[in-house]
Amino acid sequence: MNIKRIFAIVVRQFFLYKTNPMRLISIFLWPLISILQWGFVMRYLSILGEDTFSFTTVILGMVIMYEFMNRIMTGIMVSFLEDIWSRNFLNLFASPIKIEEYLCGLVSSSVIIGIVNFLIISIIVVLLFGINIFKAGVIMWSMLFNLFIFGISFGFFVSSMIFKFGPAAEWISWPLPALVSIISGVFYPISVLPKWLQYLSKIFPTTYVFECLRNVILGNFSKDYVLYNFNISFLLSVVFLIFNFLVFLKIYKDNLKFGAIVRFIAFE
């Protein structure tokens, strides 16, 4: 792969933000709204119930981690959609750029935005709610790394759906992160889910991440427990990443082979 071409894709994405600041604002606005909404709701419920346990700390910690993963995923998907919306997709591949270089460029730009987003949101949470999620230390960063990998794989997955079924599939892609959050137990332990849904949740690496982080925040964990959840979530994240990457490549090659790629020169 050519590093210069990958860098060119990254630079192009940031030029898009420069020419239209509203795109950049929207990236930070949705996570901020989610943090503020959950933070104030949990603070109110804690006061209302005169509870000695801080629901705000647990919920906001989970929301911040989830939003990081979500930003990585949506960053890849939206960057991919930008080329479809602008009817620029075919123009890109009329150049020498390879599909692998294109994907690496999208991932790189999404990671940069995701990290900046994560840091800004974390600072806001400290200032408004006095909660410092960085106290989790190495455990938090290791689990965040697994969410990072899964976010990329999930971005490939939703982009593959759009690539396979056309731009109309975009409307199916937006609710998928919320569906994953329900199955993964972002806001509650998976023990509250029906049995059959608990079995399904074991497939997703996010389940192990959020279950582990929740127990770490509550202080109910051991070294072996953390290592087990990290290893399982890491393994599953890598499997998802490889599988979804290969699926995207297969769909791309099929579109080229059967000429279906020409549908991306017009809206559906």
PDB file of C-alpha atoms in Angstrom, residues 52-253:
ATOM      1  CA  THR A  52     -25.753   6.610  48.272  1.00  0.00           C
ATOM      2  CA  PHE A  53     -24.617   4.878  45.088  1.00  0.00           C
ATOM      3  CA  SER A  54     -23.661   7.090  42.138  1.00  0.00           C
ATOM      4  CA  PHE A  55     -25.477   5.868  39.051  1.00  0.00           C
ATOM      5  CA  THR A  56     -24.022   8.873  37.238  1.00  0.00           C
ATOM      6  CA  THR A  57     -20.476   7.504  37.456  1.00  0.00           C
ATOM      7  CA  VAL A  58     -21.397   4.087  36.075  1.00  0.00           C
ATOM      8  CA  ILE A  59     -23.708   5.273  33.302  1.00  0.00           C
ATOM      9  CA  LEU A  60     -21.514   8.128  32.085  1.00  0.00           C
ATOM     10  CA  GLY A  61     -18.446   5.886  32.052  1.00  0.00           C
ATOM     11  CA  MET A  62     -20.290   3.449  29.803  1.00  0.00           C
ATOM     12  CA  VAL A  63     -21.720   6.201  27.583  1.00  0.00           C
ATOM     13  CA  ILE A  64     -18.300   7.757  26.983  1.00  0.00           C
ATOM     14  CA  MET A  65     -16.806   4.407  25.959  1.00  0.00           C
ATOM     15  CA  TYR A  66     -19.788   3.586  23.763  1.00  0.00           C
ATOM     16  CA  GLU A  67     -19.688   6.978  22.032  1.00  0.00           C
ATOM     17  CA  PHE A  68     -16.003   6.467  21.236  1.00  0.00           C
ATOM     18  CA  MET A  69     -16.796   3.208  19.458  1.00  0.00           C
ATOM     19  CA  ASN A  70     -19.806   4.792  17.777  1.00  0.00           C
ATOM     20  CA  ARG A  71     -17.738   7.742  16.491  1.00  0.00           C
ATOM     21  CA  ILE A  72     -15.223   5.369  14.900  1.00  0.00           C
ATOM     22  CA  MET A  73     -17.998   3.383  13.229  1.00  0.00           C
ATOM     23  CA  THR A  74     -20.046   6.357  11.998  1.00  0.00           C
ATOM     24  CA  GLY A  75     -16.887   8.174  10.923  1.00  0.00           C
ATOM     25  CA  ILE A  76     -16.054   5.379   8.493  1.00  0.00           C
ATOM     26  CA  MET A  77     -19.647   5.021   7.312  1.00  0.00           C
ATOM     27  CA  VAL A  78     -20.267   8.756   6.811  1.00  0.00           C
ATOM     28  CA  SER A  79     -16.940   9.247   5.012  1.00  0.00           C
ATOM     29  CA  PHE A  80     -17.921   6.410   2.695  1.00  0.00           C
ATOM     30  CA  LEU A  81     -21.370   7.938   2.203  1.00  0.00           C
ATOM     31  CA  GLU A  82     -19.840  11.343   1.428  1.00  0.00           C
ATOM     32  CA  ASP A  83     -18.365   9.901  -1.749  1.00  0.00           C
ATOM     33  CA  ILE A  84     -21.695   8.349  -2.676  1.00  0.00           C
ATOM     34  CA  TRP A  85     -23.711  11.488  -1.926  1.00  0.00           C
ATOM     35  CA  SER A  86     -21.303  13.615  -3.972  1.00  0.00           C
ATOM     36  CA  ARG A  87     -21.218  10.998  -6.751  1.00  0.00           C
ATOM     37  CA  ASN A  88     -17.461  10.932  -6.389  1.00  0.00           C
ATOM     38  CA  PHE A  89     -16.964   7.239  -5.701  1.00  0.00           C
ATOM     39  CA  LEU A  90     -16.177   6.202  -9.260  1.00  0.00           C
ATOM     40  CA  ASN A  91     -13.890   9.193  -9.738  1.00  0.00           C
ATOM     41  CA  LEU A  92     -11.735   8.018  -6.830  1.00  0.00           C
ATOM     42  CA  PHE A  93     -11.178   4.613  -8.335  1.00  0.00           C
ATOM     43  CA  ALA A  94     -10.427   6.029 -11.740  1.00  0.00           C
ATOM     44  CA  SER A  95      -7.181   7.058 -10.024  1.00  0.00           C
ATOM     45  CA  PRO A  96      -4.405   4.584  -9.058  1.00  0.00           C
ATOM     46  CA  ILE A  97      -5.726   4.334  -5.477  1.00  0.00           C
ATOM     47  CA  LYS A  98      -6.488   0.829  -4.244  1.00  0.00           C
ATOM     48  CA  ILE A  99      -9.528  -0.130  -2.188  1.00  0.00           C
ATOM     49  CA  GLU A 100      -7.284  -1.096   0.755  1.00  0.00           C
ATOM     50  CA  GLU A 101      -5.643   2.355   0.703  1.00  0.00           C
ATOM     51  CA  TYR A 102      -9.042   4.018   0.527  1.00  0.00           C
ATOM     52  CA  LEU A 103     -10.276   2.087   3.573  1.00  0.00           C
ATOM     53  CA  CYS A 104      -7.093   2.830   5.534  1.00  0.00           C
ATOM     54  CA  GLY A 105      -7.566   6.518   4.798  1.00  0.00           C
ATOM     55  CA  LEU A 106     -11.160   6.452   6.043  1.00  0.00           C
ATOM     56  CA  VAL A 107     -10.127   4.554   9.180  1.00  0.00           C
ATOM     57  CA  SER A 108      -7.250   6.952   9.914  1.00  0.00           C
ATOM     58  CA  SER A 109      -9.410  10.079   9.664  1.00  0.00           C
ATOM     59  CA  SER A 110     -12.151   8.464  11.760  1.00  0.00           C
ATOM     60  CA  VAL A 111      -9.663   7.455  14.456  1.00  0.00           C
ATOM     61  CA  ILE A 112      -8.294  11.001  14.726  1.00  0.00           C
ATOM     62  CA  ILE A 113     -11.779  12.474  15.074  1.00  0.00           C
ATOM     63  CA  GLY A 114     -12.800   9.712  17.505  1.00  0.00           C
ATOM     64  CA  ILE A 115      -9.817  10.314  19.794  1.00  0.00           C
ATOM     65  CA  VAL A 116     -10.311  14.092  19.836  1.00  0.00           C
ATOM     66  CA  ASN A 117     -14.014  13.550  20.484  1.00  0.00           C
ATOM     67  CA  PHE A 118     -13.254  11.177  23.358  1.00  0.00           C
ATOM     68  CA  LEU A 119     -10.836  13.608  25.025  1.00  0.00           C
ATOM     69  CA  ILE A 120     -13.190  16.584  24.745  1.00  0.00           C
ATOM     70  CA  ILE A 121     -16.172  14.642  26.105  1.00  0.00           C
ATOM     71  CA  SER A 122     -14.063  13.260  28.975  1.00  0.00           C
ATOM     72  CA  ILE A 123     -12.980  16.770  29.964  1.00  0.00           C
ATOM     73  CA  ILE A 124     -16.584  18.013  29.863  1.00  0.00           C
ATOM     74  CA  VAL A 125     -17.664  15.145  32.119  1.00  0.00           C
ATOM     75  CA  VAL A 126     -14.943  16.046  34.618  1.00  0.00           C
ATOM     76  CA  LEU A 127     -15.968  19.716  34.626  1.00  0.00           C
ATOM     77  CA  LEU A 128     -19.740  19.182  34.842  1.00  0.00           C
ATOM     78  CA  PHE A 129     -20.053  15.994  36.881  1.00  0.00           C
ATOM     79  CA  GLY A 130     -16.683  15.654  38.586  1.00  0.00           C
ATOM     80  CA  ILE A 131     -16.182  12.172  37.143  1.00  0.00           C
ATOM     81  CA  ASN A 132     -12.737  11.143  35.953  1.00  0.00           C
ATOM     82  CA  ILE A 133     -12.965   7.912  33.960  1.00  0.00           C
ATOM     83  CA  PHE A 134      -9.189   7.885  33.542  1.00  0.00           C
ATOM     84  CA  LYS A 135      -8.959   6.541  37.094  1.00  0.00           C
ATOM     85  CA  ALA A 136      -9.575   3.103  35.595  1.00  0.00           C
ATOM     86  CA  GLY A 137      -6.025   3.370  34.198  1.00  0.00           C
ATOM     87  CA  VAL A 138      -4.622   0.495  32.157  1.00  0.00           C
ATOM     88  CA  ILE A 139      -7.888  -1.425  32.309  1.00  0.00           C
ATOM     89  CA  MET A 140      -9.809   1.380  30.643  1.00  0.00           C
ATOM     90  CA  TRP A 141      -7.215   1.917  27.900  1.00  0.00           C
ATOM     91  CA  SER A 142      -6.979  -1.786  27.113  1.00  0.00           C
ATOM     92  CA  MET A 143     -10.760  -2.100  26.817  1.00  0.00           C
ATOM     93  CA  LEU A 144     -10.888   1.109  24.808  1.00  0.00           C
ATOM     94  CA  PHE A 145      -8.449  -0.492  22.373  1.00  0.00           C
ATOM     95  CA  ASN A 146     -10.831  -3.410  21.870  1.00  0.00           C
ATOM     96  CA  LEU A 147     -13.717  -0.991  21.257  1.00  0.00           C
ATOM     97  CA  PHE A 148     -11.487   0.783  18.756  1.00  0.00           C
ATOM     98  CA  ILE A 149     -10.951  -2.446  16.798  1.00  0.00           C
ATOM     99  CA  PHE A 150     -14.631  -3.366  16.908  1.00  0.00           C
ATOM    100  CA  GLY A 151     -15.633   0.162  15.873  1.00  0.00           C
ATOM    101  CA  ILE A 152     -13.526  -0.191  12.731  1.00  0.00           C
ATOM    102  CA  SER A 153     -14.969  -3.616  11.953  1.00  0.00           C
ATOM    103  CA  PHE A 154     -18.501  -2.323  12.519  1.00  0.00           C
ATOM    104  CA  GLY A 155     -17.770   0.591  10.183  1.00  0.00           C
ATOM    105  CA  PHE A 156     -16.709  -1.903   7.523  1.00  0.00           C
ATOM    106  CA  PHE A 157     -19.885  -3.899   8.128  1.00  0.00           C
ATOM    107  CA  VAL A 158     -22.346  -1.018   7.675  1.00  0.00           C
ATOM    108  CA  SER A 159     -20.371   0.259   4.677  1.00  0.00           C
ATOM    109  CA  SER A 160     -20.564  -3.241   3.181  1.00  0.00           C
ATOM    110  CA  MET A 161     -24.343  -3.197   3.561  1.00  0.00           C
ATOM    111  CA  ILE A 162     -24.541   0.122   1.727  1.00  0.00           C
ATOM    112  CA  PHE A 163     -22.137  -1.159  -0.925  1.00  0.00           C
ATOM    113  CA  LYS A 164     -24.193  -4.321  -1.374  1.00  0.00           C
ATOM    114  CA  PHE A 165     -27.742  -2.951  -1.335  1.00  0.00           C
ATOM    115  CA  GLY A 166     -27.118   0.603  -2.503  1.00  0.00           C
ATOM    116  CA  PRO A 167     -27.441   4.044  -0.837  1.00  0.00           C
ATOM    117  CA  ALA A 168     -30.978   3.207   0.333  1.00  0.00           C
ATOM    118  CA  ALA A 169     -29.432   0.828   2.892  1.00  0.00           C
ATOM    119  CA  GLU A 170     -28.116   3.880   4.734  1.00  0.00           C
ATOM    120  CA  TRP A 171     -31.376   4.099   6.670  1.00  0.00           C
ATOM    121  CA  ILE A 172     -30.851   0.607   8.074  1.00  0.00           C
ATOM    122  CA  SER A 173     -27.295   1.422   9.129  1.00  0.00           C
ATOM    123  CA  TRP A 174     -28.059   4.320  11.492  1.00  0.00           C
ATOM    124  CA  PRO A 175     -30.027   2.315  14.119  1.00  0.00           C
ATOM    125  CA  LEU A 176     -27.524  -0.566  14.229  1.00  0.00           C
ATOM    126  CA  PRO A 177     -25.195   0.955  16.870  1.00  0.00           C
ATOM    127  CA  ALA A 178     -28.196   1.447  19.169  1.00  0.00           C
ATOM    128  CA  LEU A 179     -29.161  -2.187  18.619  1.00  0.00           C
ATOM    129  CA  VAL A 180     -25.634  -3.301  19.540  1.00  0.00           C
ATOM    130  CA  SER A 181     -25.779  -1.161  22.695  1.00  0.00           C
ATOM    131  CA  ILE A 182     -28.980  -2.951  23.755  1.00  0.00           C
ATOM    132  CA  ILE A 183     -27.520  -6.406  23.209  1.00  0.00           C
ATOM    133  CA  SER A 184     -24.144  -5.520  24.733  1.00  0.00           C
ATOM    134  CA  GLY A 185     -25.556  -4.139  27.964  1.00  0.00           C
ATOM    135  CA  VAL A 186     -24.028  -0.676  27.748  1.00  0.00           C
ATOM    136  CA  PHE A 187     -26.467   0.806  30.273  1.00  0.00           C
ATOM    137  CA  TYR A 188     -27.252  -2.303  32.322  1.00  0.00           C
ATOM    138  CA  PRO A 189     -25.875  -5.782  33.086  1.00  0.00           C
ATOM    139  CA  ILE A 190     -26.769  -8.393  30.473  1.00  0.00           C
ATOM    140  CA  SER A 191     -28.358 -10.424  33.292  1.00  0.00           C
ATOM    141  CA  VAL A 192     -31.486  -8.269  32.854  1.00  0.00           C
ATOM    142  CA  LEU A 193     -31.881  -9.496  29.267  1.00  0.00           C
ATOM    143  CA  PRO A 194     -33.959 -12.555  28.328  1.00  0.00           C
ATOM    144  CA  LYS A 195     -31.939 -15.783  28.336  1.00  0.00           C
ATOM    145  CA  TRP A 196     -31.906 -16.164  24.562  1.00  0.00           C
ATOM    146  CA  LEU A 197     -30.663 -12.582  24.169  1.00  0.00           C
ATOM    147  CA  GLN A 198     -27.947 -13.194  26.758  1.00  0.00           C
ATOM    148  CA  TYR A 199     -26.631 -16.039  24.613  1.00  0.00           C
ATOM    149  CA  LEU A 200     -26.670 -13.780  21.561  1.00  0.00           C
ATOM    150  CA  SER A 201     -24.811 -11.044  23.447  1.00  0.00           C
ATOM    151  CA  LYS A 202     -21.873 -13.417  24.019  1.00  0.00           C
ATOM    152  CA  ILE A 203     -21.059 -13.157  20.318  1.00  0.00           C
ATOM    153  CA  PHE A 204     -20.232  -9.465  20.563  1.00  0.00           C
ATOM    154  CA  PRO A 205     -16.897  -8.295  22.025  1.00  0.00           C
ATOM    155  CA  THR A 206     -18.630  -5.184  23.346  1.00  0.00           C
ATOM    156  CA  THR A 207     -20.506  -7.322  25.881  1.00  0.00           C
ATOM    157  CA  TYR A 208     -17.286  -8.383  27.600  1.00  0.00           C
ATOM    158  CA  VAL A 209     -15.917  -4.848  27.505  1.00  0.00           C
ATOM    159  CA  PHE A 210     -18.896  -3.152  29.139  1.00  0.00           C
ATOM    160  CA  GLU A 211     -19.540  -5.924  31.660  1.00  0.00           C
ATOM    161  CA  CYS A 212     -15.912  -5.752  32.742  1.00  0.00           C
ATOM    162  CA  LEU A 213     -15.751  -1.951  32.908  1.00  0.00           C
ATOM    163  CA  ARG A 214     -18.973  -1.807  34.906  1.00  0.00           C
ATOM    164  CA  ASN A 215     -17.569  -4.177  37.508  1.00  0.00           C
ATOM    165  CA  VAL A 216     -14.266  -2.284  37.567  1.00  0.00           C
ATOM    166  CA  ILE A 217     -16.086   0.969  38.328  1.00  0.00           C
ATOM    167  CA  LEU A 218     -18.081  -0.805  41.047  1.00  0.00           C
ATOM    168  CA  GLY A 219     -14.914  -2.376  42.445  1.00  0.00           C
ATOM    169  CA  ASN A 220     -16.149  -5.939  41.886  1.00  0.00           C
ATOM    170  CA  PHE A 221     -13.287  -7.436  39.897  1.00  0.00           C
ATOM    171  CA  SER A 222     -10.084  -9.442  40.042  1.00  0.00           C
ATOM    172  CA  LYS A 223      -7.021  -9.588  37.799  1.00  0.00           C
ATOM    173  CA  ASP A 224      -8.096 -12.921  36.308  1.00  0.00           C
ATOM    174  CA  TYR A 225     -11.587 -11.551  35.600  1.00  0.00           C
ATOM    175  CA  VAL A 226     -10.191  -8.539  33.749  1.00  0.00           C
ATOM    176  CA  LEU A 227      -7.714 -10.632  31.737  1.00  0.00           C
ATOM    177  CA  TYR A 228     -10.417 -13.095  30.738  1.00  0.00           C
ATOM    178  CA  ASN A 229     -12.761 -10.381  29.468  1.00  0.00           C
ATOM    179  CA  PHE A 230      -9.961  -8.526  27.707  1.00  0.00           C
ATOM    180  CA  ASN A 231      -8.709 -11.650  25.914  1.00  0.00           C
ATOM    181  CA  ILE A 232     -12.181 -12.749  24.784  1.00  0.00           C
ATOM    182  CA  SER A 233     -13.185  -9.261  23.623  1.00  0.00           C
ATOM    183  CA  PHE A 234      -9.854  -8.797  21.812  1.00  0.00           C
ATOM    184  CA  LEU A 235     -10.124 -12.140  20.030  1.00  0.00           C
ATOM    185  CA  LEU A 236     -13.711 -11.499  18.947  1.00  0.00           C
ATOM    186  CA  SER A 237     -12.882  -7.946  17.835  1.00  0.00           C
ATOM    187  CA  VAL A 238     -10.054  -9.192  15.611  1.00  0.00           C
ATOM    188  CA  VAL A 239     -12.274 -11.925  14.138  1.00  0.00           C
ATOM    189  CA  PHE A 240     -14.997  -9.351  13.383  1.00  0.00           C
ATOM    190  CA  LEU A 241     -12.415  -6.989  11.845  1.00  0.00           C
ATOM    191  CA  ILE A 242     -10.900  -9.579   9.509  1.00  0.00           C
ATOM    192  CA  PHE A 243     -14.277 -10.987   8.515  1.00  0.00           C
ATOM    193  CA  ASN A 244     -15.911  -7.613   7.767  1.00  0.00           C
ATOM    194  CA  PHE A 245     -12.841  -6.378   5.905  1.00  0.00           C
ATOM    195  CA  LEU A 246     -12.899  -9.457   3.665  1.00  0.00           C
ATOM    196  CA  VAL A 247     -16.647  -9.073   3.144  1.00  0.00           C
ATOM    197  CA  PHE A 248     -16.180  -5.457   2.025  1.00  0.00           C
ATOM    198  CA  LEU A 249     -13.454  -6.488  -0.424  1.00  0.00           C
ATOM    199  CA  LYS A 250     -15.635  -9.316  -1.779  1.00  0.00           C
ATOM    200  CA  ILE A 251     -18.583  -6.974  -2.346  1.00  0.00           C
ATOM    201  CA  TYR A 252     -16.311  -4.418  -4.005  1.00  0.00           C
ATOM    202  CA  LYS A 253     -14.918  -7.036  -6.407  1.00  0.00           C
TER     203      LYS A 253
END
